[in-house]
PDB file of C-alpha atoms in Angstrom:
ATOM      1  CA  GLY A 287      39.565 -67.550  21.311  1.00 61.00           C
ATOM      2  CA  ALA A 288      37.848 -64.252  22.210  1.00 79.00           C
ATOM      3  CA  VAL A 289      38.636 -62.384  19.015  1.00 87.00           C
ATOM      4  CA  VAL A 290      36.967 -59.110  18.138  1.00 92.00           C
ATOM      5  CA  SER A 291      37.317 -57.627  14.674  1.00 94.00           C
ATOM      6  CA  GLN A 292      36.592 -54.150  13.374  1.00 96.00           C
ATOM      7  CA  HIS A 293      35.989 -53.043   9.839  1.00 96.00           C
ATOM      8  CA  PRO A 294      37.299 -50.952   8.286  1.00 97.00           C
ATOM      9  CA  SER A 295      40.651 -50.532   9.984  1.00 95.00           C
ATOM     10  CA  ARG A 296      41.136 -47.144   8.382  1.00 96.00           C
ATOM     11  CA  VAL A 297      38.758 -44.799   6.599  1.00 97.00           C
ATOM     12  CA  ILE A 298      39.093 -41.362   5.070  1.00 97.00           C
ATOM     13  CA  CYS A 299      35.948 -39.496   4.176  1.00 96.00           C
ATOM     14  CA  LYS A 300      34.771 -36.058   3.155  1.00 96.00           C
ATOM     15  CA  SER A 301      33.128 -33.709   5.586  1.00 97.00           C
ATOM     16  CA  GLY A 302      29.349 -34.171   5.644  1.00 96.00           C
ATOM     17  CA  THR A 303      29.326 -37.845   4.739  1.00 97.00           C
ATOM     18  CA  SER A 304      28.393 -40.724   7.036  1.00 97.00           C
ATOM     19  CA  VAL A 305      30.701 -43.564   7.977  1.00 97.00           C
ATOM     20  CA  LYS A 306      29.746 -46.963   9.371  1.00 97.00           C
ATOM     21  CA  ILE A 307      32.147 -48.980  11.512  1.00 97.00           C
ATOM     22  CA  GLU A 308      31.471 -52.631  12.273  1.00 97.00           C
ATOM     23  CA  CYS A 309      32.487 -54.540  15.376  1.00 96.00           C
ATOM     24  CA  ARG A 310      32.207 -58.315  15.377  1.00 95.00           C
ATOM     25  CA  SER A 311      32.850 -60.939  18.004  1.00 92.00           C
ATOM     26  CA  LEU A 312      34.225 -63.828  15.980  1.00 92.00           C
ATOM     27  CA  ASP A 313      34.132 -66.778  18.327  1.00 87.00           C
ATOM     28  CA  PHE A 314      31.776 -65.811  21.112  1.00 86.00           C
ATOM     29  CA  GLN A 315      28.427 -64.178  21.670  1.00 87.00           C
ATOM     30  CA  ALA A 316      28.363 -60.698  23.100  1.00 86.00           C
ATOM     31  CA  THR A 317      25.201 -59.305  24.623  1.00 81.00           C
ATOM     32  CA  THR A 318      27.103 -56.155  25.447  1.00 88.00           C
ATOM     33  CA  MET A 319      29.534 -54.224  23.304  1.00 92.00           C
ATOM     34  CA  PHE A 320      31.191 -50.933  24.080  1.00 92.00           C
ATOM     35  CA  TRP A 321      32.359 -48.128  21.818  1.00 95.00           C
ATOM     36  CA  TYR A 322      35.332 -46.011  22.809  1.00 94.00           C
ATOM     37  CA  ARG A 323      37.037 -43.048  21.268  1.00 94.00           C
ATOM     38  CA  GLN A 324      40.723 -42.425  21.750  1.00 89.00           C
ATOM     39  CA  PHE A 325      42.370 -39.089  21.108  1.00 81.00           C
ATOM     40  CA  PRO A 326      46.097 -38.915  20.313  1.00 75.00           C
ATOM     41  CA  LYS A 327      48.194 -39.758  23.361  1.00 70.00           C
ATOM     42  CA  LYS A 328      45.074 -39.835  25.497  1.00 73.00           C
ATOM     43  CA  SER A 329      43.054 -42.441  27.254  1.00 81.00           C
ATOM     44  CA  LEU A 330      39.977 -44.187  25.941  1.00 86.00           C
ATOM     45  CA  MET A 331      36.724 -42.363  26.408  1.00 89.00           C
ATOM     46  CA  LEU A 332      33.642 -44.540  26.614  1.00 90.00           C
ATOM     47  CA  MET A 333      31.055 -43.272  24.165  1.00 94.00           C
ATOM     48  CA  ALA A 334      28.228 -45.751  24.572  1.00 93.00           C
ATOM     49  CA  THR A 335      27.228 -49.195  25.698  1.00 91.00           C
ATOM     50  CA  SER A 336      25.504 -51.283  23.079  1.00 88.00           C
ATOM     51  CA  ASN A 337      23.072 -53.988  24.139  1.00 84.00           C
ATOM     52  CA  GLU A 338      21.785 -56.619  21.750  1.00 83.00           C
ATOM     53  CA  GLY A 339      18.160 -56.018  20.881  1.00 81.00           C
ATOM     54  CA  SER A 340      17.775 -52.739  22.740  1.00 84.00           C
ATOM     55  CA  LYS A 341      18.786 -49.109  22.529  1.00 87.00           C
ATOM     56  CA  ALA A 342      22.327 -48.107  23.291  1.00 91.00           C
ATOM     57  CA  THR A 343      23.173 -46.211  26.445  1.00 91.00           C
ATOM     58  CA  TYR A 344      25.190 -43.101  25.696  1.00 94.00           C
ATOM     59  CA  GLU A 345      27.639 -41.413  28.015  1.00 92.00           C
ATOM     60  CA  GLN A 346      27.103 -37.842  29.026  1.00 91.00           C
ATOM     61  CA  GLY A 347      28.095 -35.409  26.316  1.00 92.00           C
ATOM     62  CA  VAL A 348      27.927 -37.929  23.455  1.00 94.00           C
ATOM     63  CA  GLU A 349      25.325 -37.019  20.835  1.00 94.00           C
ATOM     64  CA  LYS A 350      23.152 -40.035  20.113  1.00 93.00           C
ATOM     65  CA  ASP A 351      21.966 -38.584  16.813  1.00 94.00           C
ATOM     66  CA  LYS A 352      25.530 -38.055  15.732  1.00 96.00           C
ATOM     67  CA  PHE A 353      26.836 -41.469  16.701  1.00 96.00           C
ATOM     68  CA  LEU A 354      24.223 -44.057  15.804  1.00 95.00           C
ATOM     69  CA  ILE A 355      24.689 -47.479  17.344  1.00 94.00           C
ATOM     70  CA  ASN A 356      22.960 -50.653  16.291  1.00 90.00           C
ATOM     71  CA  HIS A 357      23.459 -54.031  17.961  1.00 88.00           C
ATOM     72  CA  ALA A 358      21.282 -56.257  15.838  1.00 81.00           C
ATOM     73  CA  SER A 359      22.821 -59.606  16.686  1.00 88.00           C
ATOM     74  CA  LEU A 360      24.898 -61.247  19.373  1.00 89.00           C
ATOM     75  CA  THR A 361      28.012 -60.913  17.257  1.00 92.00           C
ATOM     76  CA  LEU A 362      27.671 -57.555  15.537  1.00 93.00           C
ATOM     77  CA  SER A 363      27.441 -53.937  16.623  1.00 94.00           C
ATOM     78  CA  THR A 364      27.774 -50.973  14.283  1.00 95.00           C
ATOM     79  CA  LEU A 365      28.673 -47.359  14.923  1.00 97.00           C
ATOM     80  CA  THR A 366      27.638 -44.833  12.292  1.00 97.00           C
ATOM     81  CA  VAL A 367      29.181 -41.389  12.447  1.00 97.00           C
ATOM     82  CA  THR A 368      26.623 -39.204  10.714  1.00 97.00           C
ATOM     83  CA  SER A 369      27.500 -36.004   8.875  1.00 96.00           C
ATOM     84  CA  ALA A 370      31.120 -36.388   9.865  1.00 96.00           C
ATOM     85  CA  HIS A 371      33.277 -33.322  10.464  1.00 96.00           C
ATOM     86  CA  PRO A 372      37.034 -32.983  10.910  1.00 95.00           C
ATOM     87  CA  GLU A 373      36.627 -32.872  14.703  1.00 94.00           C
ATOM     88  CA  ASP A 374      35.210 -36.406  14.518  1.00 95.00           C
ATOM     89  CA  SER A 375      38.575 -37.650  13.292  1.00 95.00           C
ATOM     90  CA  SER A 376      39.800 -40.104  15.887  1.00 94.00           C
ATOM     91  CA  PHE A 377      40.622 -43.702  16.705  1.00 93.00           C
ATOM     92  CA  TYR A 378      37.438 -45.632  17.471  1.00 96.00           C
ATOM     93  CA  ILE A 379      37.746 -48.869  19.407  1.00 94.00           C
ATOM     94  CA  CYS A 380      35.029 -51.362  20.237  1.00 94.00           C
ATOM     95  CA  SER A 381      35.040 -54.058  22.854  1.00 92.00           C
ATOM     96  CA  ALA A 382      32.773 -56.979  23.595  1.00 91.00           C
ATOM     97  CA  ARG A 383      31.895 -58.857  26.716  1.00 85.00           C
ATOM     98  CA  ASP A 384      31.400 -62.595  26.436  1.00 77.00           C
ATOM     99  CA  ARG A 385      27.867 -63.441  27.578  1.00 70.00           C
ATOM    100  CA  SER A 386      29.112 -66.715  28.947  1.00 70.00           C
ATOM    101  CA  GLY A 387      32.056 -65.077  30.635  1.00 61.00           C
ATOM    102  CA  TRP A 388      32.675 -65.714  34.286  1.00 57.00           C
ATOM    103  CA  GLY A 389      33.361 -63.261  37.031  1.00 51.00           C
ATOM    104  CA  ALA A 390      36.267 -61.352  35.572  1.00 52.00           C
ATOM    105  CA  ASN A 391      33.853 -59.675  33.169  1.00 62.00           C
ATOM    106  CA  GLU A 392      36.753 -58.971  30.920  1.00 71.00           C
ATOM    107  CA  GLN A 393      36.230 -57.057  27.742  1.00 81.00           C
ATOM    108  CA  PHE A 394      37.879 -58.100  24.511  1.00 87.00           C
ATOM    109  CA  PHE A 395      38.934 -55.244  22.308  1.00 90.00           C
ATOM    110  CA  GLY A 396      38.922 -54.835  18.578  1.00 93.00           C
ATOM    111  CA  PRO A 397      41.984 -53.485  16.743  1.00 92.00           C
ATOM    112  CA  GLY A 398      40.430 -50.067  16.268  1.00 93.00           C
ATOM    113  CA  THR A 399      39.344 -47.943  13.304  1.00 95.00           C
ATOM    114  CA  ARG A 400      41.210 -44.804  12.361  1.00 94.00           C
ATOM    115  CA  LEU A 401      38.730 -42.237  10.992  1.00 96.00           C
ATOM    116  CA  THR A 402      40.021 -39.181   9.159  1.00 96.00           C
ATOM    117  CA  VAL A 403      37.499 -36.605   8.009  1.00 96.00           C
ATOM    118  CA  LEU A 404      38.781 -34.144   5.418  1.00 96.00           C
TER     119      LEU A 404
ATOM    120  CA  GLY B 216      32.780 -40.018  39.889  1.00 58.00           C
ATOM    121  CA  GLU B 217      35.346 -42.670  39.272  1.00 64.00           C
ATOM    122  CA  ASP B 218      38.831 -41.615  38.352  1.00 82.00           C
ATOM    123  CA  VAL B 219      41.912 -43.608  37.475  1.00 88.00           C
ATOM    124  CA  GLU B 220      45.324 -41.942  37.416  1.00 89.00           C
ATOM    125  CA  GLN B 221      48.650 -43.077  36.047  1.00 91.00           C
ATOM    126  CA  SER B 222      52.030 -41.552  35.392  1.00 87.00           C
ATOM    127  CA  LEU B 223      52.359 -40.862  31.690  1.00 88.00           C
ATOM    128  CA  PHE B 224      55.836 -42.037  30.817  1.00 94.00           C
ATOM    129  CA  LEU B 225      58.435 -44.571  31.922  1.00 96.00           C
ATOM    130  CA  SER B 226      61.795 -45.312  30.374  1.00 97.00           C
ATOM    131  CA  VAL B 227      63.803 -48.410  31.325  1.00 97.00           C
ATOM    132  CA  ARG B 228      66.861 -50.248  30.133  1.00 97.00           C
ATOM    133  CA  GLU B 229      66.385 -53.631  28.491  1.00 97.00           C
ATOM    134  CA  GLY B 230      66.665 -56.380  31.098  1.00 97.00           C
ATOM    135  CA  ASP B 231      65.660 -54.157  34.001  1.00 97.00           C
ATOM    136  CA  SER B 232      62.329 -54.315  35.800  1.00 97.00           C
ATOM    137  CA  SER B 233      59.561 -51.851  35.000  1.00 97.00           C
ATOM    138  CA  VAL B 234      57.009 -50.734  37.559  1.00 97.00           C
ATOM    139  CA  ILE B 235      53.906 -48.931  36.384  1.00 97.00           C
ATOM    140  CA  ASN B 236      51.689 -47.365  39.031  1.00 96.00           C
ATOM    141  CA  CYS B 237      47.996 -46.552  39.112  1.00 95.00           C
ATOM    142  CA  THR B 238      45.571 -45.104  41.626  1.00 94.00           C
ATOM    143  CA  TYR B 239      41.829 -45.588  41.490  1.00 90.00           C
ATOM    144  CA  THR B 240      38.869 -44.244  43.388  1.00 85.00           C
ATOM    145  CA  ASP B 241      36.086 -46.836  43.467  1.00 78.00           C
ATOM    146  CA  SER B 242      36.722 -49.054  46.479  1.00 73.00           C
ATOM    147  CA  SER B 243      33.872 -51.367  45.461  1.00 76.00           C
ATOM    148  CA  SER B 244      35.636 -52.534  42.295  1.00 73.00           C
ATOM    149  CA  THR B 245      35.659 -56.309  42.173  1.00 79.00           C
ATOM    150  CA  TYR B 246      38.402 -56.557  39.594  1.00 85.00           C
ATOM    151  CA  LEU B 247      41.154 -54.263  38.397  1.00 90.00           C
ATOM    152  CA  TYR B 248      42.733 -54.691  34.998  1.00 91.00           C
ATOM    153  CA  TRP B 249      45.916 -54.000  33.116  1.00 94.00           C
ATOM    154  CA  TYR B 250      45.728 -53.588  29.340  1.00 93.00           C
ATOM    155  CA  LYS B 251      48.529 -53.182  26.811  1.00 95.00           C
ATOM    156  CA  GLN B 252      48.212 -51.156  23.614  1.00 92.00           C
ATOM    157  CA  GLU B 253      50.830 -51.399  20.900  1.00 90.00           C
ATOM    158  CA  PRO B 254      51.094 -48.587  18.332  1.00 84.00           C
ATOM    159  CA  GLY B 255      48.044 -48.323  16.096  1.00 79.00           C
ATOM    160  CA  ALA B 256      46.371 -51.325  17.679  1.00 82.00           C
ATOM    161  CA  GLY B 257      43.543 -52.094  20.050  1.00 83.00           C
ATOM    162  CA  LEU B 258      43.913 -53.093  23.666  1.00 88.00           C
ATOM    163  CA  GLN B 259      45.072 -56.475  24.843  1.00 89.00           C
ATOM    164  CA  LEU B 260      44.156 -57.663  28.319  1.00 87.00           C
ATOM    165  CA  LEU B 261      47.422 -58.401  30.082  1.00 91.00           C
ATOM    166  CA  THR B 262      46.217 -59.444  33.478  1.00 91.00           C
ATOM    167  CA  TYR B 263      43.689 -58.673  36.157  1.00 90.00           C
ATOM    168  CA  ILE B 264      43.465 -58.994  39.904  1.00 92.00           C
ATOM    169  CA  PHE B 265      40.491 -59.774  42.070  1.00 89.00           C
ATOM    170  CA  SER B 266      39.918 -57.227  44.795  1.00 86.00           C
ATOM    171  CA  ASN B 267      40.407 -59.740  47.619  1.00 88.00           C
ATOM    172  CA  MET B 268      43.964 -60.454  46.455  1.00 90.00           C
ATOM    173  CA  ASP B 269      47.089 -58.508  47.336  1.00 93.00           C
ATOM    174  CA  MET B 270      49.308 -59.931  44.657  1.00 95.00           C
ATOM    175  CA  LYS B 271      49.082 -61.903  41.470  1.00 95.00           C
ATOM    176  CA  GLN B 272      52.018 -63.258  39.499  1.00 95.00           C
ATOM    177  CA  ASP B 273      51.842 -64.391  35.902  1.00 92.00           C
ATOM    178  CA  GLN B 274      55.217 -65.235  34.341  1.00 95.00           C
ATOM    179  CA  ARG B 275      57.077 -61.910  34.055  1.00 96.00           C
ATOM    180  CA  LEU B 276      54.132 -59.892  35.317  1.00 96.00           C
ATOM    181  CA  THR B 277      53.424 -59.151  38.967  1.00 97.00           C
ATOM    182  CA  VAL B 278      50.406 -57.153  40.043  1.00 97.00           C
ATOM    183  CA  LEU B 279      50.296 -55.616  43.505  1.00 97.00           C
ATOM    184  CA  LEU B 280      47.101 -54.241  44.993  1.00 95.00           C
ATOM    185  CA  ASN B 281      46.963 -51.978  48.041  1.00 94.00           C
ATOM    186  CA  LYS B 282      43.278 -51.580  48.766  1.00 91.00           C
ATOM    187  CA  LYS B 283      43.816 -49.227  51.677  1.00 91.00           C
ATOM    188  CA  ASP B 284      45.620 -46.723  49.468  1.00 92.00           C
ATOM    189  CA  LYS B 285      43.673 -47.688  46.307  1.00 92.00           C
ATOM    190  CA  HIS B 286      46.969 -48.252  44.575  1.00 94.00           C
ATOM    191  CA  LEU B 287      47.663 -50.780  41.851  1.00 95.00           C
ATOM    192  CA  SER B 288      51.013 -51.563  40.283  1.00 97.00           C
ATOM    193  CA  LEU B 289      52.269 -53.680  37.426  1.00 97.00           C
ATOM    194  CA  ARG B 290      55.815 -54.968  37.526  1.00 97.00           C
ATOM    195  CA  ILE B 291      57.385 -56.365  34.380  1.00 97.00           C
ATOM    196  CA  ALA B 292      60.518 -58.383  35.066  1.00 97.00           C
ATOM    197  CA  ASP B 293      63.357 -58.566  32.544  1.00 97.00           C
ATOM    198  CA  THR B 294      61.770 -55.904  30.357  1.00 98.00           C
ATOM    199  CA  GLN B 295      62.262 -56.467  26.627  1.00 96.00           C
ATOM    200  CA  THR B 296      61.971 -54.147  23.647  1.00 95.00           C
ATOM    201  CA  GLY B 297      58.738 -55.930  22.741  1.00 93.00           C
ATOM    202  CA  ASP B 298      57.263 -54.632  25.969  1.00 96.00           C
ATOM    203  CA  SER B 299      57.381 -51.075  24.617  1.00 96.00           C
ATOM    204  CA  ALA B 300      53.746 -50.001  24.513  1.00 96.00           C
ATOM    205  CA  ILE B 301      51.145 -48.020  26.398  1.00 94.00           C
ATOM    206  CA  TYR B 302      49.828 -49.673  29.531  1.00 96.00           C
ATOM    207  CA  PHE B 303      46.375 -48.819  30.852  1.00 95.00           C
ATOM    208  CA  CYS B 304      44.937 -49.697  34.202  1.00 94.00           C
ATOM    209  CA  ALA B 305      41.163 -49.869  34.380  1.00 90.00           C
ATOM    210  CA  GLU B 306      38.403 -50.379  36.894  1.00 87.00           C
ATOM    211  CA  PRO B 307      34.831 -51.422  36.174  1.00 83.00           C
ATOM    212  CA  SER B 308      31.959 -49.053  36.773  1.00 77.00           C
ATOM    213  CA  GLY B 309      28.225 -49.171  36.527  1.00 68.00           C
ATOM    214  CA  GLY B 310      25.759 -51.977  36.041  1.00 57.00           C
ATOM    215  CA  TYR B 311      27.131 -52.942  32.669  1.00 51.00           C
ATOM    216  CA  ASN B 312      30.628 -53.214  33.982  1.00 62.00           C
ATOM    217  CA  LYS B 313      31.909 -50.516  31.686  1.00 77.00           C
ATOM    218  CA  LEU B 314      35.548 -49.749  32.206  1.00 84.00           C
ATOM    219  CA  ILE B 315      37.113 -46.513  33.359  1.00 86.00           C
ATOM    220  CA  PHE B 316      40.652 -46.199  32.027  1.00 89.00           C
ATOM    221  CA  GLY B 317      43.638 -44.288  33.230  1.00 90.00           C
ATOM    222  CA  ALA B 318      45.446 -42.033  30.768  1.00 89.00           C
ATOM    223  CA  GLY B 319      47.958 -44.764  30.027  1.00 93.00           C
ATOM    224  CA  THR B 320      51.674 -45.076  30.783  1.00 95.00           C
ATOM    225  CA  ARG B 321      53.948 -45.088  27.779  1.00 95.00           C
ATOM    226  CA  LEU B 322      56.780 -47.547  28.426  1.00 97.00           C
ATOM    227  CA  ALA B 323      59.936 -47.057  26.402  1.00 97.00           C
ATOM    228  CA  VAL B 324      62.590 -49.775  26.560  1.00 96.00           C
ATOM    229  CA  HIS B 325      66.075 -48.850  25.417  1.00 94.00           C
ATOM    230  CA  PRO B 326      69.225 -50.964  24.979  1.00 89.00           C
TER     231      PRO B 326
END
């Protein structure tokens, strides 16, 4: 149980285009999903917290107009990188918290999406 | 703000024990977590410890928590080549329980 999928796993796009990444909780409902960005050999940086049915909460320094987040259902959150540039190339990882989860509040992570902007 | 620190690299011989250390800053954390990341993959929750515990053992994994020093460690007994990965410690933060991660410790296991 507690599987989170991401699609696509890898995407290459041209500079100036927009890319949508999907994060799905496959066997549980997630009121809260998180989007992280990981730079090579670095830790995960939380970008935003996505709440079902409401606006996402962005971390300081993350442009909300650049990284659009939609959490339209209890099993799906999407991250759209708008007008992508080479500096947006990174590994994007989502995680989901089970709404029925007990105290550990553990997050279940997706496998990540490697974005390369040419 | 919260900060989690880890040593960046550890090399061990197959069969030996590995000890990965972490320090954190938020003394109010209810849980502390260890995640494992294999190359090109997402994070897998390895284990966690509740803040009122000093130790937790789960098969080959032993977690030690020193609340006074805000120090967390993960010991892997009989380390195998399949244990080669990056290990992240994390503490929750904020109302949504978002996680603050350390930089990750890259564990290399050699014959």
